[in-house]
Tab-separated table of C-alpha atoms in Angstrom:
chain	number	residue	atom	x	y	z
A	1	MET	CA	15.008	-10.297	-10.102
A	2	THR	CA	12.058	-8.926	-11.904
A	3	GLN	CA	12.408	-7.438	-15.374
A	4	HIS	CA	9.821	-5.976	-17.601
A	5	GLU	CA	10.683	-6.360	-21.255
A	6	SER	CA	7.558	-8.118	-22.055
A	7	THR	CA	3.929	-7.410	-21.352
A	8	THR	CA	2.558	-10.276	-23.464
A	9	PRO	CA	-0.442	-12.172	-21.785
A	10	ALA	CA	-0.519	-15.903	-21.370
A	11	GLU	CA	-0.962	-17.872	-24.613
A	12	PRO	CA	-4.575	-19.320	-25.207
A	13	GLY	CA	-5.003	-22.713	-23.749
A	14	ALA	CA	-2.207	-22.265	-21.164
A	15	PHE	CA	-2.899	-23.610	-17.701
A	16	ARG	CA	-4.957	-21.084	-15.707
A	17	PRO	CA	-5.104	-21.676	-11.993
A	18	SER	CA	-8.323	-21.613	-10.180
A	19	ARG	CA	-9.159	-18.948	-7.592
A	20	ARG	CA	-8.463	-21.442	-4.722
A	21	ILE	CA	-5.146	-22.616	-6.253
A	22	PHE	CA	-4.047	-19.083	-6.623
A	23	LEU	CA	-4.908	-18.260	-3.037
A	24	ARG	CA	-2.646	-20.921	-1.897
A	25	GLY	CA	0.199	-19.927	-4.142
A	26	ALA	CA	0.791	-16.181	-4.649
A	27	VAL	CA	0.008	-13.045	-2.677
A	28	ALA	CA	-2.917	-14.937	-1.086
A	29	GLY	CA	-3.018	-13.592	2.458
A	30	THR	CA	-2.826	-9.854	1.557
A	31	ALA	CA	-5.056	-10.058	-1.485
A	32	ALA	CA	-7.775	-12.034	0.230
A	33	THR	CA	-7.678	-9.647	3.185
A	34	ALA	CA	-8.037	-6.703	0.917
A	35	GLY	CA	-11.063	-8.211	-0.862
A	36	LEU	CA	-9.257	-8.285	-4.202
A	37	ILE	CA	-9.761	-11.947	-5.342
A	38	ALA	CA	-12.034	-12.289	-8.281
A	39	THR	CA	-13.466	-15.515	-9.790
A	40	GLY	CA	-12.753	-16.535	-13.313
A	41	ALA	CA	-9.821	-17.701	-15.443
A	42	GLY	CA	-6.323	-16.573	-14.618
A	43	ALA	CA	-2.988	-16.342	-16.412
A	44	ALA	CA	-0.298	-18.887	-16.766
A	45	PRO	CA	2.164	-19.053	-13.883
A	46	ALA	CA	4.828	-16.432	-14.117
A	47	ALA	CA	8.475	-16.822	-13.391
A	48	ALA	CA	9.231	-16.548	-9.702
A	49	ALA	CA	10.621	-13.477	-8.039
A	50	PRO	CA	12.329	-13.796	-4.634
A	51	GLY	CA	10.151	-15.729	-2.123
A	52	GLY	CA	8.469	-17.509	-4.971
A	53	PHE	CA	6.277	-14.526	-5.816
A	54	PRO	CA	5.094	-13.670	-9.345
A	55	ASP	CA	7.651	-11.866	-11.581
A	56	TYR	CA	5.790	-8.567	-12.050
A	57	ARG	CA	6.322	-6.773	-15.325
A	58	TYR	CA	5.539	-3.088	-16.119
A	59	LEU	CA	2.202	-2.770	-18.033
A	60	LYS	CA	1.249	0.866	-18.307
A	61	PRO	CA	0.382	4.091	-16.427
A	62	LEU	CA	-2.985	4.250	-14.687
A	63	LEU	CA	-3.011	7.874	-13.400
A	64	THR	CA	-0.961	10.805	-14.501
A	65	PRO	CA	-1.201	14.106	-12.668
A	66	SER	CA	-1.603	16.332	-15.734
A	67	GLN	CA	-4.655	14.467	-16.737
A	68	LEU	CA	-6.484	14.861	-13.313
A	69	LYS	CA	-9.035	17.577	-12.586
A	70	TYR	CA	-7.872	17.747	-8.901
A	71	ASN	CA	-4.188	18.563	-9.384
A	72	PRO	CA	-3.051	21.128	-6.885
A	73	THR	CA	0.737	20.306	-6.967
A	74	GLY	CA	1.364	18.444	-10.265
A	75	GLU	CA	2.333	15.261	-8.375
A	76	ILE	CA	0.656	12.146	-6.854
A	77	ILE	CA	2.006	9.308	-4.743
A	78	PHE	CA	1.160	6.184	-2.681
A	79	PRO	CA	-1.529	4.281	-4.426
A	80	CYS	CA	-3.763	1.832	-2.650
A	81	ILE	CA	-5.973	-0.560	-4.692
A	82	ARG	CA	-8.978	-2.280	-3.219
A	83	GLY	CA	-11.630	-4.536	-4.674
A	84	VAL	CA	-15.095	-3.377	-3.593
A	85	TYR	CA	-17.370	-5.266	-5.983
A	86	ASP	CA	-18.127	-7.878	-3.245
A	87	ARG	CA	-17.927	-5.496	-0.274
A	88	LEU	CA	-20.052	-2.523	-1.068
A	89	ALA	CA	-23.587	-1.991	-2.323
A	90	ASN	CA	-23.653	-0.238	-5.760
A	91	PRO	CA	-20.018	0.811	-5.947
A	92	LEU	CA	-18.792	3.117	-8.747
A	93	GLY	CA	-16.568	0.401	-10.105
A	94	ARG	CA	-15.225	-3.059	-9.241
A	95	TYR	CA	-12.051	-1.476	-7.919
A	96	TYR	CA	-11.285	1.638	-5.938
A	97	LEU	CA	-7.824	3.231	-6.302
A	98	TYR	CA	-6.926	5.679	-3.585
A	99	TYR	CA	-3.939	8.064	-4.007
A	100	ALA	CA	-2.952	11.652	-3.023
A	101	PRO	CA	-0.691	14.541	-3.841
A	102	HIS	CA	1.879	14.883	-1.179
A	103	ASP	CA	2.855	18.558	-1.060
A	104	ALA	CA	0.480	21.030	0.575
A	105	PRO	CA	-2.402	20.841	0.539
A	106	GLY	CA	-2.375	17.226	-0.527
A	107	GLY	CA	-5.754	15.478	-0.234
A	108	ILE	CA	-6.949	11.947	-0.239
A	109	CYS	CA	-8.395	11.088	-3.673
A	110	LEU	CA	-10.228	8.327	-5.420
A	111	ALA	CA	-10.352	6.815	-8.865
A	112	TYR	CA	-12.520	3.782	-9.855
A	113	GLY	CA	-12.560	1.197	-12.557
A	114	ASP	CA	-13.680	-2.269	-13.518
A	115	LYS	CA	-10.342	-3.819	-14.306
A	116	LEU	CA	-6.904	-3.506	-12.485
A	117	GLU	CA	-5.367	-2.745	-16.002
A	118	GLY	CA	-7.646	0.226	-16.099
A	119	PRO	CA	-8.903	2.427	-17.287
A	120	PHE	CA	-9.626	4.314	-14.003
A	121	THR	CA	-12.019	7.350	-13.718
A	122	GLU	CA	-11.198	10.180	-11.441
A	123	TYR	CA	-13.977	10.750	-8.826
A	124	THR	CA	-15.720	14.048	-9.499
A	125	ALA	CA	-15.581	15.430	-5.979
A	126	ASN	CA	-11.911	14.827	-4.902
A	127	PRO	CA	-10.532	15.210	-2.468
A	128	LEU	CA	-12.510	12.834	-0.184
A	129	VAL	CA	-10.391	14.089	2.796
A	130	SER	CA	-8.675	17.445	2.913
A	131	ASN	CA	-6.006	19.106	5.128
A	132	ASN	CA	-8.651	20.958	7.094
A	133	TRP	CA	-11.171	18.728	8.949
A	134	GLN	CA	-12.707	20.663	11.734
A	135	PRO	CA	-12.734	20.211	14.654
A	136	HIS	CA	-10.315	17.351	14.286
A	137	TYR	CA	-7.223	19.009	12.679
A	138	LYS	CA	-5.898	21.691	10.389
A	139	VAL	CA	-2.524	20.824	8.864
A	140	SER	CA	-0.468	21.751	5.893
A	141	HIS	CA	-1.194	18.619	3.988
A	142	VAL	CA	-2.714	15.095	4.187
A	143	SER	CA	-1.348	12.228	2.100
A	144	SER	CA	-0.375	8.493	1.853
A	145	PRO	CA	-3.805	6.887	1.932
A	146	HIS	CA	-3.991	3.194	2.869
A	147	VAL	CA	-7.470	1.625	2.966
A	148	LEU	CA	-8.120	-1.613	4.827
A	149	TRP	CA	-11.364	-3.614	4.532
A	150	ASN	CA	-12.319	-4.302	8.125
A	151	GLU	CA	-14.416	-7.406	8.053
A	152	ASP	CA	-15.369	-7.106	11.764
A	153	VAL	CA	-17.376	-3.951	11.217
A	154	LYS	CA	-17.856	-4.152	7.417
A	155	GLU	CA	-16.192	-0.851	6.803
A	156	LEU	CA	-13.298	0.612	4.766
A	157	TRP	CA	-10.719	2.058	7.234
A	158	LEU	CA	-8.427	4.849	5.826
A	159	TYR	CA	-5.027	5.358	7.429
A	160	PHE	CA	-3.363	8.582	6.285
A	161	HIS	CA	-0.741	11.107	7.435
A	162	GLY	CA	-0.802	14.810	8.104
A	163	GLU	CA	1.654	16.249	9.154
A	164	ASN	CA	4.564	13.841	8.391
A	165	HIS	CA	4.832	12.955	12.134
A	166	THR	CA	1.177	11.941	12.643
A	167	THR	CA	-0.905	9.072	11.187
A	168	ARG	CA	-4.640	9.193	11.434
A	169	LEU	CA	-7.687	6.905	10.919
A	170	ALA	CA	-11.078	7.603	9.267
A	171	ARG	CA	-13.878	5.133	8.602
A	172	SER	CA	-16.413	4.633	5.817
A	173	LYS	CA	-19.362	2.475	4.858
A	174	ASP	CA	-19.150	3.283	1.126
A	175	GLY	CA	-15.450	4.072	0.593
A	176	ILE	CA	-16.317	7.772	-0.359
A	177	SER	CA	-17.838	9.486	2.809
A	178	PHE	CA	-15.467	9.140	5.778
A	179	THR	CA	-15.949	9.745	9.442
A	180	TYR	CA	-12.935	10.781	11.467
A	181	ASP	CA	-11.927	8.357	14.125
A	182	ARG	CA	-8.642	9.152	15.850
A	183	THR	CA	-4.826	9.598	15.713
A	184	VAL	CA	-3.208	6.215	15.768
A	185	LEU	CA	0.530	7.074	15.558
A	186	THR	CA	2.665	10.072	16.280
A	187	LYS	CA	6.462	10.563	16.516
A	188	ASP	CA	6.085	10.891	20.295
A	189	MET	CA	5.093	7.148	20.525
A	190	LEU	CA	8.580	6.338	19.148
A	191	PRO	CA	12.085	6.854	20.389
A	192	ALA	CA	13.334	10.346	21.295
A	193	GLY	CA	14.717	12.113	18.192
A	194	THR	CA	12.058	10.605	15.846
A	195	THR	CA	10.978	13.264	13.248
A	196	GLU	CA	8.560	11.377	11.064
A	197	ALA	CA	6.084	8.540	11.455
A	198	SER	CA	4.109	8.304	8.144
A	199	TYR	CA	3.351	6.256	5.001
A	200	ALA	CA	1.514	3.607	7.119
A	201	ARG	CA	-0.083	0.560	5.743
A	202	VAL	CA	-2.242	-1.671	7.931
A	203	PHE	CA	-2.935	-5.327	7.388
A	204	ARG	CA	-5.017	-8.079	9.060
A	205	HIS	CA	-2.433	-10.462	10.466
A	206	ASP	CA	-2.622	-12.597	13.626
A	207	LEU	CA	0.209	-12.325	16.177
A	208	PRO	CA	-1.108	-14.546	18.936
A	209	ALA	CA	1.844	-13.999	21.228
A	210	ARG	CA	1.139	-10.278	21.264
A	211	GLY	CA	-2.667	-10.653	21.403
A	212	ALA	CA	-2.796	-8.773	18.096
A	213	ARG	CA	-4.810	-9.154	14.851
A	214	TYR	CA	-3.505	-6.218	12.929
A	215	VAL	CA	0.000	-5.162	11.859
A	216	MET	CA	1.099	-1.631	10.825
A	217	LEU	CA	4.078	-0.871	8.728
A	218	PHE	CA	5.362	2.704	8.348
A	219	MET	CA	8.294	4.947	7.645
A	220	ILE	CA	10.287	6.206	10.549
A	221	ASN	CA	12.828	9.007	10.247
A	222	ASN	CA	15.131	10.572	12.864
A	223	GLN	CA	17.714	13.321	13.198
A	224	SER	CA	20.164	11.373	11.019
A	225	ASN	CA	17.690	11.894	8.098
A	226	ARG	CA	17.869	8.098	7.214
A	227	ARG	CA	14.565	6.337	6.887
A	228	ASP	CA	13.629	2.844	8.133
A	229	VAL	CA	10.606	0.644	8.078
A	230	GLY	CA	8.895	0.621	11.579
A	231	TRP	CA	6.093	-1.574	12.768
A	232	GLY	CA	3.345	-1.910	15.357
A	233	TRP	CA	0.491	-4.293	16.380
A	234	SER	CA	-3.066	-3.943	17.524
A	235	LYS	CA	-5.995	-6.029	18.612
A	236	ASP	CA	-8.637	-3.788	16.990
A	237	GLY	CA	-6.806	-1.578	14.386
A	238	ARG	CA	-7.398	1.607	16.495
A	239	SER	CA	-5.191	1.275	19.685
A	240	TRP	CA	-1.597	0.360	18.812
A	241	THR	CA	1.664	-0.721	20.383
A	242	PHE	CA	4.848	0.211	18.431
A	243	SER	CA	8.245	-1.455	18.395
A	244	GLN	CA	10.855	0.913	19.576
A	245	GLN	CA	13.235	-0.702	17.121
A	246	PRO	CA	12.838	-0.601	13.343
A	247	LEU	CA	11.564	-3.715	11.653
A	248	ILE	CA	13.965	-3.217	8.713
A	249	ARG	CA	16.933	-0.858	8.918
A	250	HIS	CA	18.147	0.987	5.829
A	251	ALA	CA	21.703	0.046	6.580
A	252	ASP	CA	20.793	-3.713	6.612
A	253	VAL	CA	19.926	-3.641	2.989
A	254	GLY	CA	22.601	-1.222	1.772
A	255	ALA	CA	20.295	1.675	1.261
A	256	ASN	CA	20.157	5.285	2.447
A	257	ASN	CA	16.468	5.340	2.900
A	258	ILE	CA	13.569	2.782	2.747
A	259	SER	CA	9.836	3.222	2.829
A	260	GLY	CA	6.482	2.080	1.552
A	261	GLY	CA	6.392	-1.266	3.408
A	262	HIS	CA	3.647	-3.828	2.285
A	263	LEU	CA	2.871	-7.118	3.870
A	264	LEU	CA	2.643	-10.242	1.738
A	265	THR	CA	2.198	-13.932	2.586
A	266	ARG	CA	3.205	-17.014	0.583
A	267	GLY	CA	4.094	-20.680	1.279
A	268	GLY	CA	3.313	-20.422	4.945
A	269	SER	CA	5.512	-17.414	5.679
A	270	THR	CA	5.225	-13.645	5.780
A	271	TYR	CA	7.218	-10.997	3.938
A	272	VAL	CA	7.667	-7.269	3.698
A	273	VAL	CA	8.260	-5.423	0.417
A	274	TYR	CA	9.508	-1.856	0.373
A	275	HIS	CA	11.246	0.552	-1.820
A	276	THR	CA	14.645	2.262	-1.720
A	277	GLY	CA	15.445	5.809	-2.664
A	278	LYS	CA	16.626	6.373	-6.228
A	279	GLU	CA	20.148	7.068	-4.945
A	280	SER	CA	20.239	3.473	-3.615
A	281	GLY	CA	18.762	1.887	-6.841
A	282	GLY	CA	15.156	2.936	-6.741
A	283	ASN	CA	13.960	-0.746	-6.596
A	284	ILE	CA	11.443	-2.615	-4.504
A	285	LEU	CA	13.132	-5.033	-2.097
A	286	ILE	CA	11.816	-7.960	-0.115
A	287	THR	CA	12.515	-9.247	3.381
A	288	GLU	CA	11.097	-12.420	4.966
A	289	VAL	CA	9.956	-11.618	8.518
A	290	GLY	CA	8.128	-14.866	9.205
A	291	ASN	CA	4.611	-15.195	10.615
A	292	ASP	CA	5.689	-13.957	13.992
A	293	PHE	CA	8.007	-11.223	12.686
A	294	SER	CA	11.110	-12.818	14.247
A	295	ARG	CA	13.085	-13.364	11.035
A	296	ARG	CA	15.148	-10.841	9.080
A	297	ASN	CA	15.924	-12.792	5.845
A	298	HIS	CA	16.707	-10.067	3.307
A	299	LEU	CA	16.063	-11.598	-0.136
A	300	GLY	CA	17.151	-8.772	-2.418
A	301	VAL	CA	15.321	-7.105	-5.296
A	302	PHE	CA	11.590	-7.900	-5.659
A	303	TYR	CA	11.016	-5.569	-8.565
A	304	ASP	CA	13.851	-4.045	-10.546
A	305	SER	CA	12.959	-0.557	-11.823
A	306	SER	CA	13.634	0.241	-15.505
A	307	GLY	CA	15.691	3.118	-16.614
A	308	ALA	CA	13.052	3.894	-19.275
A	309	ALA	CA	9.938	6.030	-18.914
A	310	PRO	CA	7.818	6.152	-16.828
A	311	GLU	CA	9.829	4.508	-14.084
A	312	ASN	CA	13.079	6.402	-14.932
A	313	GLY	CA	14.955	4.333	-12.366
A	314	ARG	CA	12.416	4.365	-9.512
A	315	ALA	CA	9.471	2.138	-8.542
A	316	ALA	CA	7.914	2.716	-5.111
A	317	ALA	CA	5.037	2.308	-2.631
A	318	PRO	CA	3.523	-0.984	-4.054
A	319	SER	CA	0.038	-2.038	-3.500
A	320	PHE	CA	-1.239	-5.539	-4.657
A	321	GLY	CA	-4.442	-7.002	-6.093
A	322	THR	CA	-5.744	-9.923	-8.125
A	323	ASP	CA	-8.246	-9.692	-10.935
A	324	ARG	CA	-9.772	-12.836	-12.237
A	325	GLY	CA	-6.760	-14.894	-11.045
A	326	VAL	CA	-4.146	-12.476	-12.444
A	327	PRO	CA	-1.835	-10.730	-10.004
A	328	TYR	CA	-1.160	-7.074	-10.352
A	329	MET	CA	1.076	-4.521	-8.564
A	330	VAL	CA	-0.039	-0.870	-8.567
A	331	TYR	CA	2.835	1.489	-7.672
A	332	GLU	CA	4.592	4.862	-8.065
A	333	ALA	CA	6.576	5.035	-11.339
A	334	GLY	CA	9.189	7.754	-11.735
A	335	GLU	CA	10.940	10.484	-9.756
A	336	ARG	CA	9.420	11.083	-6.294
A	337	LEU	CA	6.799	13.893	-6.675
A	338	GLY	CA	7.264	13.827	-10.421
A	339	GLY	CA	5.931	10.481	-11.605
A	340	SER	CA	2.720	8.597	-12.266
A	341	ILE	CA	0.721	5.724	-10.810
A	342	ALA	CA	1.404	2.595	-12.923
A	343	VAL	CA	0.440	-1.096	-13.014
A	344	ALA	CA	2.604	-4.158	-13.475
A	345	ARG	CA	1.215	-7.610	-14.131
A	346	GLY	CA	2.453	-10.923	-12.727
């Protein structure tokens, strides 16, 4: 169980794993796919969380709504961190941090920085994507940005929702200017009675038996108003097949609601981390699903939220990256629609 009493870095002279050693050991598959591995010295190995992952410890806030120029609703959610220094020509910084307000009008936003510990600078022309993108859509809000580096076409692909029952795709060569592509998921693609299909994250992951190279994790809600983690698979990241059964059910892990699924790989297996509602502990949990998604090995708490500020009993929507061999988790800290974007270090 992760705790975060200490944010002390490794002592000088401690063993620092090389880039290749780290790739074999920590959140290798996801971080490498995202383009987040940087060369250079790393930190001493941390205590293991469930699944042998690093024991992430809260470090500091990265973005606070009151300090942002684009702040229509006083709240922000769903960070997605991406290393772009080796992907894009002349990026604004080594790392791009995507995020959004949720409530209307929302808007997909960008901040940039040279270290995962910050500081991050707000992009001057936010939002990159608004709730009115004619002739494609006009909705009350757009939110929950997840950006995937698509190596096949050398583009950043943005998955986002608006409304809550529809997930969309836009594409970019520079991570700033996006071209609308299509709708990729709606509630009508899921069982009757589904009311929401949102908060999607997409990962490069081979499922040979399904002829797929990409996996989507998302939140599914229905008339019971209890949220689960759903999933789908795709050959190209554009056209999708969706399981008609949740990947992880809220009741299976003793929660009322779960969301914010993120795919991680370690030790030859595949895991999903996701958060619970504050009423169910406000923690980030982990389930081993296996490389073919056939397992359901619920391993418990991946990250234990602190009762102190800024978490105040809730950590959610994690995104992961590695900076010069040191693993980081960027996440929502605090009450839903009332917190900040924070970073924890492994």
